[in-house]
């Protein structure tokens, strides 16, 4: 789960990390009130979960009230890579002389958290990582012990941070690691940390992602997660408890098990279609879950056809088929053609029971996907 | 022959009195697995799925001589259950639980390095040696005894590929689900190494998915160390960057690492044919045999 910049910064500020003065604004009027209090220059920053906001025009620096109004009007409501900007953060501009990158993330390969520091801040750190990996200093943390304070200092000195600010940067990094542990973050990144002309150190941006699997013990963050859905369908999926990802195509996909659902998406693409979503209904395929899953895909206006691919393992195919029939009976009409494919335990018995007045049935995954792609083409015409 | 489990494996089920634990313990026993005990704190002295329940894994091991455990414990308590298994010096612990916080797994991973126990999972369907034993939730009836090893990060995708193989009369030595989490115990390489050393495994199927670099590392291992032919499959070609595709580990990073393309290229470079469909994977395996 990604936090917005303003949410992460408020967590940073509470932990004692210096951040620029800022206000959140949802309207141009609110933005102007904010700049009146903060003064100029002020950054107007789109609050959306999109990387590279600056390049995409989602961050502008206003030097007077006229500019602030113009930029707030431009950014509020703008479409940033598919997301509509609902709020902007109005933030005091920082008079900086240098920019650093600092971050804490999980090194999957090592199974250990890693601290990262680079003096090449303010640019795309992933580009730095691929073109000049030596420009990023790294230090692994033993998760059983936690961070030893010397490690934060070591990695900051290794990165070549100016000596007069090195301890301040190390202190920020140390606090970030504490936040990383305490909030079950999967990633915390500050890019850039700005060094001001007065040699103060300020966290000018904030990226904070939380491990969704840990939200059960992070009640405050779980509340933010509820509020941070940017898409009505994703919110609905959250309420139903589905693993759901919305894509831009028109073939709706429902299946069980992450790997098999991903494979179904891939096959839709392979046979010339465009997947509309990833939806994993998990094990069992009880009628209620099937009803909810169909409701999800039918609620997506982009969906022109649906493929429903279930591999019955422990749950037998005939039980799955009964669940699907019951679910279908809940709908007055089936708005888009649905192709069902059952496989695995008792699949044949299941296929025989399925109510083919309402849906189409195919025996193999490949055939089911091809038919759904063809259905989508016909409906779209 | 087989790898990691056979009909001598003596299994304790952690969480055997819960709904999932009890159901799957019964399924395992029905398949012929030597389930000898359950372990649930506070439930010692009871019986579940026809086997005695002990309060601790240690008691279960001492009383029933168990050497492996299968863990059906809810996410909030699962890391503790894995620690208990590791600290009891079992040969194998299979963690089925999905949704264990990653930072908990980092701590488990650290401890794992200090023990001789093999951990499979978490967030995995388990392991099956057809005709001998299954530890986990895999549907036993779709598997058949044979000479193909299978290792996969996913459950139902494994079943799909196994189904395609079994329907053609191609059976399996052992099938292993290593799990879809970012931090897992047994890697592709561990499984591939064991299959390479197994005399009865004549071909291997490896099903990977987006996220991390395990498939790339496995490809390098295959290129350098394996004579047994391997066929591959990679799920997630259409996954957008930054989105978690069901599995906690299935995520393409913003920088473009962890993509299906990178994994497919690495496997192809190692001489591993990668199927565009599960059916094509079975075609490749058939051509090896």
XYZ file of C-alpha atoms in Angstrom:
670
model
C 0.000 0.000 0.000
C 1.372 3.356 -1.046
C 0.984 6.385 1.195
C 0.604 9.826 -0.308
C 3.503 12.241 0.063
C 1.550 14.369 2.547
C 0.682 11.307 4.665
C 4.289 10.111 4.727
C 5.553 13.608 5.541
C 3.187 13.934 8.444
C 4.554 10.623 9.786
C 8.117 11.915 9.211
C 7.367 15.172 11.021
C 5.894 13.314 14.008
C 9.100 11.267 14.175
C 11.229 14.417 14.218
C 12.469 14.456 10.628
C 12.628 18.049 9.286
C 10.136 18.605 6.437
C 9.150 21.860 4.696
C 6.095 23.740 5.950
C 3.087 22.601 3.933
C -0.738 22.506 3.610
C -3.024 20.096 1.788
C -5.509 21.675 -0.649
C -8.400 20.209 -2.626
C -9.517 23.430 -4.338
C -7.801 26.416 -5.930
C -9.114 28.620 -3.104
C -7.606 26.345 -0.482
C -4.334 26.330 -2.398
C -4.264 30.133 -2.475
C -5.032 30.328 1.243
C -2.124 27.952 1.759
C 0.387 30.016 -0.241
C -0.778 33.156 1.521
C 0.303 31.548 4.789
C 3.449 29.843 3.516
C 4.853 32.522 1.205
C 6.952 32.219 -1.954
C 8.420 30.356 -3.666
C 5.935 27.542 -3.066
C 5.743 24.141 -4.662
C 2.307 22.916 -5.834
C 2.530 19.113 -5.823
C -0.051 16.621 -7.122
C -0.930 13.940 -4.536
C -1.272 10.810 -6.661
C 0.449 7.440 -6.514
C 2.455 7.996 -9.665
C 6.213 8.004 -10.050
C 7.857 10.839 -12.008
C 5.186 13.401 -11.076
C 7.539 16.289 -11.803
C 8.338 15.244 -15.356
C 4.646 14.631 -16.026
C 3.759 18.200 -14.999
C 2.389 17.354 -11.562
C 4.827 19.586 -9.648
C 5.211 23.324 -10.285
C 7.002 26.073 -8.375
C 5.019 29.300 -7.973
C 6.906 32.543 -7.347
C 3.820 34.742 -6.944
C 0.075 34.520 -6.333
C -0.816 34.638 -10.026
C 1.400 31.667 -10.753
C 0.084 29.801 -7.723
C -3.473 30.221 -8.970
C -2.533 29.183 -12.487
C -0.642 26.062 -11.344
C -3.297 25.013 -8.818
C -5.921 25.274 -11.568
C -3.735 23.267 -13.935
C -2.836 20.502 -11.520
C -6.095 19.992 -9.615
C -8.231 17.672 -11.715
C -5.461 16.889 -14.190
C -4.960 13.340 -15.384
C -1.564 11.963 -14.340
C -0.911 8.629 -16.027
C -4.522 7.568 -15.590
C -5.076 9.027 -12.120
C -7.098 12.182 -11.500
C -5.446 14.655 -9.141
C -7.885 15.349 -6.278
C -5.488 17.113 -3.899
C -2.287 19.114 -4.027
C 0.316 19.678 -1.372
C 1.311 23.327 -1.174
C 4.790 23.421 0.270
C 7.363 26.074 1.118
C 10.157 26.113 -1.458
C 13.555 25.113 -0.088
C 16.644 27.120 -0.971
C 18.916 24.143 -1.516
C 22.513 23.773 -2.610
C 22.677 19.989 -2.743
C 20.382 16.996 -3.060
C 20.811 13.478 -1.655
C 18.945 10.212 -1.944
C 18.278 8.081 1.152
C 16.125 5.003 1.403
C 15.342 1.838 3.310
C 13.929 -1.214 1.536
C 13.851 -5.019 1.684
C 16.570 -6.749 -0.302
C 14.577 -9.805 -1.396
C 17.616 -11.717 -2.528
C 19.366 -11.326 0.829
C 16.169 -11.488 2.878
C 17.409 -8.447 4.793
C 16.540 -4.759 4.936
C 19.067 -2.508 3.218
C 19.924 1.164 3.738
C 20.786 3.142 0.627
C 22.402 6.569 0.317
C 23.559 8.473 -2.734
C 24.818 11.975 -3.359
C 23.082 11.816 -6.731
C 19.734 12.826 -5.306
C 16.859 14.572 -7.016
C 17.029 12.367 -10.100
C 15.517 9.006 -10.926
C 17.405 6.744 -8.529
C 16.614 3.661 -10.584
C 18.506 5.232 -13.473
C 21.442 5.879 -11.155
C 21.244 2.262 -9.975
C 21.434 0.863 -13.481
C 23.926 3.325 -15.005
C 26.213 4.057 -12.081
C 25.571 1.498 -9.315
C 28.692 2.560 -7.395
C 27.079 5.942 -6.777
C 24.747 4.271 -4.268
C 26.206 3.134 -0.938
C 24.404 0.203 0.679
C 24.341 -1.306 4.144
C 22.383 -4.426 5.095
C 20.688 -4.596 8.469
C 20.399 -7.819 10.439
C 16.649 -7.972 11.092
C 17.170 -9.916 14.311
C 19.286 -7.150 15.874
C 17.819 -4.140 14.145
C 19.916 -1.165 13.091
C 23.134 -0.379 14.917
C 23.515 3.423 14.825
C 27.051 3.143 13.428
C 25.609 1.515 10.296
C 23.661 4.645 9.407
C 26.826 6.729 9.861
C 28.930 4.245 7.889
C 26.701 4.240 4.822
C 26.369 8.044 4.870
C 30.163 8.502 4.992
C 30.661 5.825 2.346
C 28.289 7.653 0.022
C 30.520 10.730 0.325
C 28.010 13.039 1.986
C 29.639 16.359 3.049
C 31.184 15.947 6.499
C 29.407 18.960 8.056
C 25.948 17.475 7.402
C 26.812 13.758 7.523
C 25.671 13.201 11.103
C 22.380 15.010 10.489
C 21.747 12.815 7.445
C 22.691 9.702 9.434
C 20.236 10.722 12.118
C 17.437 11.055 9.534
C 18.361 7.660 8.098
C 18.324 6.099 11.534
C 14.844 7.523 12.194
C 13.683 6.271 8.799
C 14.813 2.766 9.722
C 12.845 2.962 12.986
C 9.777 4.055 11.003
C 10.405 1.249 8.525
C 10.303 -1.305 11.339
C 7.563 0.277 13.436
C 5.174 0.780 10.538
C 5.918 -2.477 8.675
C 6.991 -0.507 5.624
C 8.171 -2.329 2.543
C 9.968 0.777 1.329
C 10.771 4.280 2.529
C 12.513 6.689 0.251
C 13.419 10.351 0.506
C 14.487 11.755 -2.825
C 15.698 14.339 -2.440
C 16.978 15.142 0.989
C 17.882 18.791 0.476
C 20.889 20.530 1.980
C 20.042 24.223 2.342
C 22.417 27.147 1.945
C 22.345 27.350 5.773
C 23.511 23.696 5.841
C 20.233 22.434 7.223
C 18.942 19.049 6.111
C 15.301 18.743 4.940
C 13.237 15.824 3.612
C 11.786 17.442 0.493
C 9.942 14.385 -0.812
C 8.631 11.238 0.826
C 7.764 7.812 -0.512
C 6.418 5.300 1.965
C 4.925 1.926 1.046
C 3.416 -0.359 3.664
C 3.404 -4.166 3.602
C -0.264 -4.994 3.011
C 0.177 -8.271 4.862
C 1.035 -6.354 8.046
C -1.979 -4.022 8.074
C -3.673 -6.267 10.647
C -1.248 -4.898 13.252
C -1.085 -1.349 11.870
C -4.608 -0.058 12.560
C -3.795 3.606 11.877
C -2.203 2.804 8.544
C -5.033 0.432 7.655
C -7.408 3.399 8.013
C -5.281 5.388 5.587
C -5.441 2.420 3.201
C -9.242 2.529 3.299
C -9.172 6.204 2.413
C -6.510 5.958 -0.277
C -8.267 3.937 -2.994
C -8.134 6.037 -6.122
C -10.492 3.900 -8.113
C -14.051 2.887 -7.182
C -13.524 -0.643 -8.447
C -10.356 -1.036 -6.399
C -12.289 0.189 -3.358
C -15.017 -2.354 -4.039
C -12.418 -5.115 -4.386
C -10.948 -4.030 -1.057
C -14.380 -4.335 0.569
C -14.907 -7.790 -0.922
C -11.375 -8.813 0.052
C -10.307 -9.758 -3.481
C -6.856 -9.470 -4.948
C -7.761 -7.157 -7.808
C -5.785 -5.044 -10.231
C -7.506 -2.919 -12.846
C -6.001 -2.766 -16.328
C -7.111 -0.920 -19.427
C -8.422 -3.718 -21.686
C -11.916 -5.085 -22.283
C -11.693 -8.800 -21.398
C -12.684 -9.304 -17.765
C -10.845 -12.132 -16.011
C -11.813 -14.133 -12.942
C -9.843 -17.098 -11.687
C -8.399 -18.821 -8.637
C -4.774 -18.603 -7.598
C -2.416 -15.731 -8.459
C -0.235 -17.682 -10.910
C -3.146 -19.096 -12.864
C -4.955 -15.742 -13.029
C -1.775 -14.060 -14.269
C -1.439 -16.816 -16.852
C -5.032 -16.225 -17.989
C -4.250 -12.515 -18.472
C -1.158 -13.438 -20.443
C -3.146 -15.792 -22.670
C -5.766 -13.113 -23.376
C -2.911 -10.928 -24.577
C -1.294 -13.844 -26.464
C -4.519 -14.467 -28.407
C -4.824 -10.807 -29.389
C -7.136 -9.501 -26.653
C -6.608 -6.950 -23.908
C -7.110 -7.925 -20.250
C -9.378 -5.611 -18.238
C -8.346 -6.829 -14.809
C -6.682 -9.340 -12.532
C -9.170 -10.885 -10.093
C -8.248 -13.809 -7.861
C -11.243 -15.229 -5.979
C -9.088 -17.673 -4.021
C -10.061 -21.196 -3.069
C -13.515 -22.642 -2.754
C -15.466 -20.584 -5.302
C -18.581 -20.447 -3.122
C -21.681 -18.876 -4.663
C -21.312 -15.647 -2.677
C -17.727 -15.123 -3.846
C -18.665 -15.843 -7.455
C -21.543 -13.341 -7.237
C -19.188 -10.696 -5.864
C -16.566 -11.449 -8.530
C -19.112 -11.186 -11.364
C -20.422 -7.965 -9.811
C -16.848 -6.606 -9.886
C -16.215 -7.313 -13.570
C -19.702 -6.286 -14.686
C -19.221 -2.970 -12.837
C -16.239 -2.131 -15.032
C -17.663 -0.220 -18.014
C -14.646 -1.233 -20.119
C -15.478 -4.934 -19.891
C -17.016 -6.381 -23.069
C -16.644 -10.068 -22.234
C -15.587 -12.260 -19.339
C -13.510 -15.403 -18.988
C -13.941 -17.365 -15.779
C -11.203 -19.908 -15.278
C -11.277 -22.173 -12.252
C -8.948 -25.029 -11.456
C -10.675 -27.238 -8.941
C -8.178 -28.794 -6.611
C -9.463 -29.805 -3.242
C -12.714 -28.014 -4.096
C -14.420 -30.285 -6.595
C -15.559 -29.043 -9.998
C -19.204 -29.949 -9.366
C -19.224 -27.843 -6.191
C -17.699 -24.946 -8.109
C -20.330 -25.352 -10.850
C -23.144 -25.249 -8.286
C -21.645 -22.046 -6.885
C -21.504 -20.486 -10.337
C -25.116 -21.451 -11.120
C -26.336 -20.023 -7.833
C -24.407 -16.832 -8.460
C -25.753 -16.468 -11.985
C -29.312 -16.866 -10.655
C -28.709 -13.675 -8.645
C -28.477 -11.595 -11.824
C -31.582 -10.492 -13.744
C -29.554 -10.537 -16.906
C -26.009 -11.436 -17.823
C -24.897 -8.114 -19.302
C -21.760 -9.388 -21.060
C -20.953 -12.835 -22.480
C -19.232 -15.101 -19.945
C -17.083 -18.087 -20.904
C -16.490 -20.595 -18.098
C -13.785 -23.199 -18.028
C -13.488 -25.710 -15.208
C -10.561 -28.048 -14.797
C -9.165 -30.429 -12.239
C -11.092 -32.583 -9.795
C -14.570 -33.569 -11.058
C -14.333 -31.004 -13.852
C -16.463 -33.038 -16.254
C -19.275 -33.425 -13.734
C -19.067 -29.688 -13.120
C -19.246 -28.802 -16.804
C -22.389 -30.918 -17.172
C -24.172 -29.097 -14.367
C -23.309 -25.549 -15.534
C -26.299 -23.534 -16.708
C -25.367 -23.016 -20.362
C -28.452 -20.858 -21.017
C -26.596 -18.036 -19.312
C -22.969 -18.776 -20.075
C -20.698 -20.443 -22.587
C -18.445 -23.333 -21.639
C -15.068 -24.421 -22.980
C -12.963 -27.402 -21.990
C -9.432 -26.047 -22.259
C -7.911 -22.833 -20.997
C -6.668 -21.969 -24.465
C -10.132 -22.402 -26.053
C -11.873 -20.490 -23.277
C -9.550 -17.520 -23.628
C -9.804 -17.453 -27.427
C -13.581 -17.492 -27.231
C -13.653 -14.687 -24.665
C -11.339 -12.606 -26.870
C -13.624 -13.202 -29.870
C -16.697 -12.302 -27.783
C -15.030 -9.057 -26.729
C -14.272 -8.159 -30.348
C -17.887 -8.787 -31.342
C -19.367 -6.831 -28.443
C -16.980 -3.934 -29.028
C -18.074 -3.582 -32.653
C 13.219 -41.873 -5.879
C 11.987 -38.429 -5.031
C 13.216 -35.313 -3.346
C 12.625 -33.958 0.173
C 9.627 -36.225 1.100
C 8.722 -39.901 0.703
C 6.685 -42.596 2.475
C 9.097 -42.566 5.437
C 8.447 -38.878 6.203
C 6.737 -38.536 9.598
C 4.624 -35.416 9.753
C 3.378 -33.203 12.563
C 0.644 -30.727 11.593
C 0.909 -27.353 13.369
C -2.575 -25.889 13.704
C -4.321 -29.253 13.225
C -7.388 -28.226 15.251
C -8.229 -25.259 12.979
C -10.595 -25.653 10.031
C -7.920 -25.705 7.338
C -5.456 -27.686 9.410
C -7.909 -30.452 10.248
C -9.345 -30.713 6.739
C -5.961 -30.925 5.069
C -4.518 -33.253 7.710
C -7.347 -35.645 6.815
C -6.654 -35.179 3.113
C -2.961 -35.879 3.647
C -3.721 -39.021 5.627
C -6.175 -40.163 2.970
C -3.412 -39.733 0.394
C -1.227 -42.056 2.428
C 1.013 -39.522 4.169
C 2.425 -40.549 7.537
C 0.779 -37.854 9.628
C 1.777 -38.865 13.177
C 0.747 -35.897 15.334
C -0.662 -32.430 15.632
C 0.705 -29.491 17.608
C -1.571 -26.749 18.969
C -0.886 -24.735 22.120
C -3.530 -25.495 24.749
C -4.900 -28.513 22.890
C -2.428 -31.137 24.155
C -4.066 -34.488 24.960
C -6.843 -34.073 22.398
C -7.130 -35.944 19.138
C -7.661 -34.410 15.694
C -7.855 -36.026 12.264
C -7.290 -39.311 14.099
C -3.853 -38.403 15.492
C -2.782 -37.216 18.952
C -2.365 -33.480 19.543
C 0.499 -32.046 21.628
C 0.963 -28.568 23.071
C 4.362 -28.059 21.481
C 6.149 -29.284 18.385
C 8.945 -30.522 20.625
C 6.574 -32.867 22.513
C 5.123 -34.134 19.237
C 8.608 -34.886 17.930
C 9.683 -36.649 21.120
C 6.516 -38.728 21.400
C 5.916 -39.576 17.758
C 9.351 -39.260 16.173
C 8.163 -36.686 13.620
C 10.762 -35.267 11.244
C 8.677 -32.806 9.242
C 5.922 -30.293 9.932
C 3.192 -28.636 7.919
C 2.094 -25.248 9.215
C -1.546 -24.110 9.003
C -1.385 -21.195 11.415
C -2.962 -17.750 10.830
C -0.587 -15.031 9.537
C -0.292 -13.159 12.830
C 1.116 -16.261 14.559
C 2.709 -18.060 11.639
C 6.247 -16.687 12.001
C 6.255 -17.903 15.612
C 5.119 -21.340 14.415
C 7.939 -21.434 11.865
C 10.465 -20.485 14.575
C 9.114 -23.332 16.699
C 9.608 -25.769 13.820
C 13.125 -24.483 13.122
C 14.118 -24.612 16.790
C 12.927 -28.218 17.029
C 15.467 -29.354 14.455
C 12.998 -30.902 12.040
C 14.324 -31.921 8.622
C 11.549 -30.073 6.833
C 8.974 -27.407 7.669
C 6.280 -26.557 5.113
C 4.568 -23.205 5.725
C 1.250 -23.023 3.870
C 0.097 -19.734 5.469
C -0.420 -16.797 3.126
C -0.015 -13.234 4.381
C 2.911 -13.384 6.820
C 4.384 -9.869 7.170
C 7.616 -9.618 5.193
C 9.606 -8.234 8.135
C 8.618 -11.307 10.174
C 9.925 -13.482 7.370
C 13.210 -11.553 7.331
C 13.701 -12.574 10.967
C 12.729 -16.178 10.181
C 15.141 -16.152 7.268
C 17.975 -15.088 9.558
C 17.264 -17.982 11.940
C 16.892 -20.381 9.019
C 20.497 -19.742 8.061
C 21.589 -21.035 11.468
C 19.701 -24.358 11.349
C 19.767 -27.493 9.205
C 15.997 -27.451 8.690
C 14.680 -26.976 5.182
C 11.808 -24.466 5.048
C 9.348 -24.671 2.165
C 7.183 -21.576 1.652
C 5.496 -19.669 3.125
C 2.458 -18.947 0.955
C 2.905 -22.246 -0.865
C 0.734 -25.270 -1.722
C 3.337 -27.677 -0.316
C 5.086 -30.684 -1.783
C 3.985 -34.054 -3.141
C 5.798 -37.225 -4.098
C 3.027 -39.008 -5.997
C 2.066 -42.352 -4.539
C 4.090 -41.723 -1.362
C 3.360 -38.521 0.527
C 1.925 -35.070 0.244
C 2.603 -32.280 2.710
C 0.257 -29.403 2.019
C -2.931 -28.619 0.158
C -2.216 -29.962 -3.337
C -5.029 -32.040 -4.854
C -3.464 -35.530 -4.835
C -5.687 -37.005 -7.527
C -4.280 -34.930 -10.423
C -0.737 -36.217 -9.852
C 0.727 -39.480 -11.142
C 3.929 -41.357 -10.388
C 6.556 -40.744 -13.027
C 9.864 -39.159 -13.978
C 9.297 -35.400 -14.238
C 10.182 -33.015 -11.407
C 8.225 -29.812 -11.018
C 9.009 -26.632 -9.102
C 6.748 -23.589 -9.075
C 6.020 -20.338 -7.259
C 2.284 -20.786 -7.689
C -0.372 -23.283 -6.610
C -3.127 -23.456 -9.196
C -0.695 -22.793 -12.039
C 1.224 -25.869 -10.890
C -1.981 -27.886 -10.935
C -2.721 -26.677 -14.454
C 0.690 -27.759 -15.747
C 0.576 -31.063 -13.842
C -2.871 -31.729 -15.284
C -1.533 -31.186 -18.806
C 1.327 -33.607 -18.072
C -0.740 -36.293 -16.347
C -3.320 -36.245 -19.161
C -0.533 -37.161 -21.584
C 0.561 -39.982 -19.337
C 3.571 -38.091 -18.006
C 3.919 -38.596 -14.234
C 6.000 -36.762 -11.641
C 8.785 -37.692 -9.226
C 8.077 -34.799 -6.883
C 6.220 -31.514 -7.315
C 7.148 -28.549 -5.143
C 5.409 -25.223 -4.629
C 8.084 -22.873 -3.261
C 5.641 -20.050 -2.523
C 4.686 -16.635 -3.821
C 6.152 -14.427 -1.077
C 9.171 -12.118 -1.444
C 11.147 -14.040 1.200
C 10.873 -17.831 1.071
C 12.862 -20.733 2.477
C 13.515 -23.098 -0.435
C 14.537 -21.438 -3.689
C 14.249 -22.591 -7.272
C 17.956 -23.395 -7.169
C 17.586 -25.631 -4.076
C 14.875 -27.636 -5.821
C 16.686 -27.769 -9.171
C 19.875 -28.967 -7.477
C 17.947 -31.786 -5.780
C 16.209 -32.798 -9.008
C 19.555 -32.819 -10.831
C 20.912 -35.228 -8.182
C 17.820 -37.463 -8.352
C 18.355 -40.494 -10.622
C 14.692 -40.916 -11.420
C 14.009 -37.347 -12.485
C 14.541 -37.241 -16.262
C 13.151 -33.768 -16.913
C 12.121 -30.753 -14.861
C 9.439 -28.096 -15.236
C 10.062 -24.730 -13.633
C 7.116 -22.307 -13.349
C 8.148 -18.805 -12.372
C 6.419 -15.482 -12.248
C 7.186 -11.767 -12.211
C 8.999 -10.143 -9.288
C 12.484 -10.494 -7.827
C 15.395 -12.155 -9.587
C 15.092 -15.772 -8.472
C 14.241 -17.004 -11.966
C 17.267 -15.241 -13.450
C 19.518 -16.814 -10.818
C 17.914 -20.200 -11.421
C 18.527 -19.817 -15.157
C 22.223 -19.201 -14.514
C 22.318 -22.302 -12.300
C 20.648 -24.434 -14.980
C 23.125 -23.215 -17.591
C 26.129 -24.038 -15.458
C 25.140 -27.079 -13.403
C 22.305 -29.065 -14.954
C 22.313 -31.918 -17.456
C 18.657 -32.774 -16.816
C 16.557 -30.875 -19.381
C 14.318 -28.121 -18.031
C 11.184 -26.576 -19.558
C 9.962 -23.231 -18.244
C 6.883 -21.089 -17.888
C 6.680 -17.496 -16.654
C 3.410 -15.930 -15.536
C 2.792 -12.188 -15.535
C 3.821 -10.990 -19.011
C 0.940 -8.507 -18.970
C 1.467 -7.261 -15.407
C 1.767 -3.464 -15.115
C 4.732 -2.074 -13.112
C 4.201 -1.339 -9.431
C 1.081 -3.493 -8.986
C 0.973 -6.524 -6.736
C -0.544 -9.362 -8.776
C -2.123 -11.404 -6.003
C 1.091 -12.879 -4.623
C 2.993 -10.528 -2.333
C 6.133 -11.280 -4.334
C 4.603 -10.842 -7.775
C 5.403 -7.245 -8.519
C 7.382 -5.643 -11.323
C 9.438 -2.814 -9.841
C 9.290 0.690 -11.267
C 12.827 0.264 -12.597
C 11.836 -2.670 -14.768
C 13.483 -5.477 -12.781
C 11.417 -8.546 -12.119
C 9.752 -8.477 -15.561
C 8.573 -11.608 -17.351
C 10.692 -10.603 -20.343
C 13.915 -10.556 -18.339
C 13.137 -13.991 -16.873
C 12.178 -15.537 -20.213
C 15.342 -14.151 -21.824
C 17.499 -15.533 -19.008
C 15.919 -18.978 -19.297
C 16.221 -18.999 -23.080
C 19.891 -18.005 -22.764
C 20.379 -21.036 -20.496
C 18.856 -23.286 -23.164
C 15.512 -23.594 -21.383
C 12.504 -23.453 -23.727
C 9.706 -21.321 -22.241
C 6.120 -22.169 -23.217
C 3.721 -19.418 -24.255
C 0.879 -21.544 -22.864
C 0.777 -24.325 -20.239
C 0.036 -26.757 -23.077
C 3.268 -25.741 -24.809
C 5.196 -26.496 -21.613
C 3.856 -30.050 -21.747
C 4.911 -30.227 -25.429
C 8.478 -29.333 -24.450
C 8.545 -31.894 -21.643
C 7.225 -34.584 -23.964
C 9.988 -33.813 -26.441
C 12.610 -34.337 -23.688
C 11.415 -37.827 -22.759
